[in-house]
Amino acid sequence: MALTQTSLIFNQELAAWVQALGSVIAIFVAVAVPLHFDRKQRLYEQQTLENQKQKFFITLLPTLYQLRNSTSAFLQEFQHQQTSEIDAIKTLESEYLNLIPVFAKELHIFVHSNIYDEQLNQLSFELFHSEEILSQHLRQPSELKWIKHQQKLIQHAEKIEQFTSKIIEKIEMNYSST
């Protein structure tokens, strides 16, 4: 009878250990499964955002090339002329100044998206600021004001050219197939 009593105690202890082990596994599964699905969801959202960002940058690339080229031409125009020789009317008709509002509107979409890029944010700021300077100048034209606005526009154009070149370089490096 001692042997059966020992077997009974062993079976009861074994059952308790199996139940304890099952409880630990159940707790682990209850925690691990939601964490796994949450991680998969975050990776999916991150990949979706990265795809969105890639599409946006690829779509924006021709505009950035145009902005860089017109900005360079705008800046070169001022490097070849002295301040007193600059024809304000001719300068205001430059492609760069005509395109500032167009580029600002395109980047306005970016600013309200979930896509974040520090350089593109800075470029947007420079364009929005240039647009405001240009708007002020067009509302109140005067020769003295033009010289003040001209210097601000040139400073912003230099920053715009710098940011545009960096962004183009980054896009070409990240998304080129070679």
Coordinates of C-alpha atoms in Angstrom, one line a residue:
M1 CA 0.0 0.0 0.0
A2 CA 2.9 2.3 0.6
L3 CA 3.8 2.1 -3.1
T4 CA 0.4 3.2 -4.2
Q5 CA 0.3 6.0 -1.7
T6 CA 3.6 7.2 -3.1
S7 CA 2.3 6.9 -6.7
L8 CA -0.8 8.8 -5.8
I9 CA 1.3 11.7 -4.2
F10 CA 3.6 11.7 -7.2
N11 CA 0.6 11.8 -9.6
Q12 CA -0.9 14.7 -7.7
E13 CA 2.4 16.6 -7.6
L14 CA 2.9 15.9 -11.3
A15 CA -0.6 17.2 -12.1
A16 CA 0.1 20.4 -10.0
W17 CA 3.4 21.0 -11.9
V18 CA 1.7 20.4 -15.3
Q19 CA -1.0 22.8 -14.3
A20 CA 1.5 25.4 -13.1
L21 CA 3.6 25.0 -16.3
G22 CA 0.4 25.3 -18.4
S23 CA -0.5 28.5 -16.6
V24 CA 2.9 30.0 -17.3
I25 CA 2.7 29.1 -21.0
A26 CA -0.8 30.6 -21.2
I27 CA 0.4 33.8 -19.6
F28 CA 3.4 33.9 -22.0
V29 CA 1.1 33.3 -25.0
A30 CA -1.4 36.0 -23.7
V31 CA 1.4 38.5 -23.6
A32 CA 3.5 37.4 -26.7
V33 CA 0.7 37.1 -29.3
P34 CA -0.6 40.7 -28.9
L35 CA 3.0 42.0 -28.8
H36 CA 3.8 40.0 -32.0
F37 CA 0.7 41.4 -33.8
D38 CA 1.4 44.9 -32.6
R39 CA 5.0 44.7 -33.9
K40 CA 3.8 43.4 -37.2
Q41 CA 1.3 46.2 -37.4
R42 CA 4.0 48.8 -36.6
L43 CA 6.3 47.3 -39.2
Y44 CA 3.5 47.4 -41.8
E45 CA 2.7 51.0 -41.0
Q46 CA 6.4 51.9 -41.1
Q47 CA 6.8 50.2 -44.5
T48 CA 3.7 51.9 -45.8
L49 CA 5.0 55.3 -44.7
E50 CA 8.4 54.5 -46.2
N51 CA 6.7 53.6 -49.5
Q52 CA 4.6 56.8 -49.3
K53 CA 7.8 58.8 -48.6
Q54 CA 9.6 57.2 -51.6
K55 CA 6.7 57.9 -53.9
F56 CA 6.6 61.5 -52.7
F57 CA 10.3 62.0 -53.2
I58 CA 10.3 60.5 -56.6
T59 CA 7.3 62.6 -57.6
L60 CA 9.0 65.7 -56.2
L61 CA 12.4 65.1 -57.9
P62 CA 11.6 66.9 -61.2
T63 CA 10.3 69.8 -59.3
L64 CA 13.4 69.9 -57.2
Y65 CA 15.6 69.8 -60.3
Q66 CA 13.6 72.7 -61.7
L67 CA 13.9 74.6 -58.4
R68 CA 17.6 74.1 -58.2
N69 CA 18.2 75.2 -61.8
S70 CA 16.0 78.3 -61.5
T71 CA 17.6 79.2 -58.1
S72 CA 21.1 78.9 -59.6
A73 CA 20.1 81.1 -62.5
F74 CA 18.5 83.6 -60.2
L75 CA 21.7 83.8 -58.0
Q76 CA 24.0 84.0 -61.0
E77 CA 22.0 86.9 -62.4
F78 CA 22.9 88.8 -59.2
Q79 CA 26.5 87.8 -59.1
H80 CA 27.1 89.4 -62.5
Q81 CA 25.4 92.7 -61.7
Q82 CA 26.1 95.3 -59.1
T83 CA 23.3 96.3 -56.7
S84 CA 22.9 99.7 -58.4
E85 CA 22.5 98.1 -61.9
I86 CA 19.8 95.6 -61.0
D87 CA 16.6 96.1 -62.9
A88 CA 13.9 95.2 -60.4
I89 CA 11.1 94.6 -63.0
K90 CA 13.3 92.3 -65.0
T91 CA 14.4 90.4 -61.8
L92 CA 10.8 90.0 -60.6
E93 CA 10.0 88.3 -63.9
S94 CA 12.7 85.7 -63.4
E95 CA 11.6 82.1 -63.5
Y96 CA 12.7 81.6 -59.9
L97 CA 10.5 84.2 -58.5
N98 CA 7.5 83.1 -60.6
L99 CA 8.0 79.5 -59.4
I100 CA 8.3 80.2 -55.6
P101 CA 4.5 80.1 -55.1
V102 CA 4.2 77.0 -57.2
F103 CA 6.9 75.1 -55.2
A104 CA 5.5 76.4 -52.0
K105 CA 2.1 74.9 -52.9
E106 CA 3.6 71.6 -53.8
L107 CA 5.5 71.4 -50.5
H108 CA 2.4 72.5 -48.6
I109 CA 1.0 69.0 -49.3
F110 CA 4.2 67.5 -47.8
V111 CA 4.0 69.6 -44.7
H112 CA 0.5 68.2 -43.9
S113 CA 1.4 64.6 -44.6
N114 CA 2.8 62.1 -42.1
I115 CA 6.1 62.2 -43.9
Y116 CA 8.9 63.9 -42.0
D117 CA 12.2 65.0 -43.5
E118 CA 14.3 67.8 -41.8
Q119 CA 15.8 69.1 -45.0
L120 CA 12.5 69.2 -46.8
N121 CA 11.0 71.0 -43.8
Q122 CA 13.7 73.6 -44.0
L123 CA 13.3 73.9 -47.7
S124 CA 9.6 74.4 -47.2
F125 CA 10.2 77.1 -44.6
E126 CA 12.6 79.0 -47.0
L127 CA 10.1 78.8 -49.8
F128 CA 7.2 80.0 -47.6
H129 CA 9.3 82.8 -46.3
S130 CA 10.5 83.8 -49.8
E131 CA 6.9 83.8 -50.9
E132 CA 6.0 86.1 -48.1
I133 CA 8.9 88.5 -48.9
L134 CA 7.8 88.5 -52.6
S135 CA 4.2 89.1 -51.6
Q136 CA 5.3 92.1 -49.4
H137 CA 7.3 93.5 -52.2
L138 CA 4.5 93.2 -54.7
R139 CA 2.1 95.0 -52.4
Q140 CA 4.4 97.9 -51.6
P141 CA 6.9 98.5 -54.4
S142 CA 9.6 101.1 -53.9
E143 CA 13.2 101.2 -54.8
L144 CA 14.4 101.3 -51.2
K145 CA 12.1 98.4 -50.2
W146 CA 13.3 96.5 -53.3
I147 CA 16.9 96.6 -52.1
K148 CA 15.8 95.4 -48.7
H149 CA 13.7 92.6 -50.2
Q150 CA 16.3 91.8 -52.7
Q151 CA 18.9 91.0 -50.1
K152 CA 16.4 88.8 -48.2
L153 CA 15.4 87.0 -51.4
I154 CA 19.0 86.3 -52.2
Q155 CA 19.7 85.0 -48.8
H156 CA 16.7 82.6 -49.0
A157 CA 17.6 81.7 -52.5
E158 CA 21.1 80.6 -51.4
K159 CA 19.6 78.4 -48.6
I160 CA 17.0 77.1 -51.0
E161 CA 19.7 76.1 -53.5
Q162 CA 21.7 74.4 -50.7
F163 CA 18.7 72.4 -49.3
T164 CA 17.5 71.5 -52.8
S165 CA 20.9 70.1 -53.7
K166 CA 21.2 68.1 -50.5
I167 CA 17.7 66.7 -51.0
I168 CA 18.3 65.8 -54.6
E169 CA 21.6 64.1 -53.6
K170 CA 19.9 62.1 -50.9
I171 CA 17.0 61.0 -53.2
E172 CA 19.4 60.0 -55.9
M173 CA 21.6 58.1 -53.4
N174 CA 18.7 56.4 -51.7
Y175 CA 16.6 55.5 -54.7
S176 CA 19.0 55.0 -57.5
S177 CA 19.2 51.4 -58.8
T178 CA 23.0 51.4 -59.2

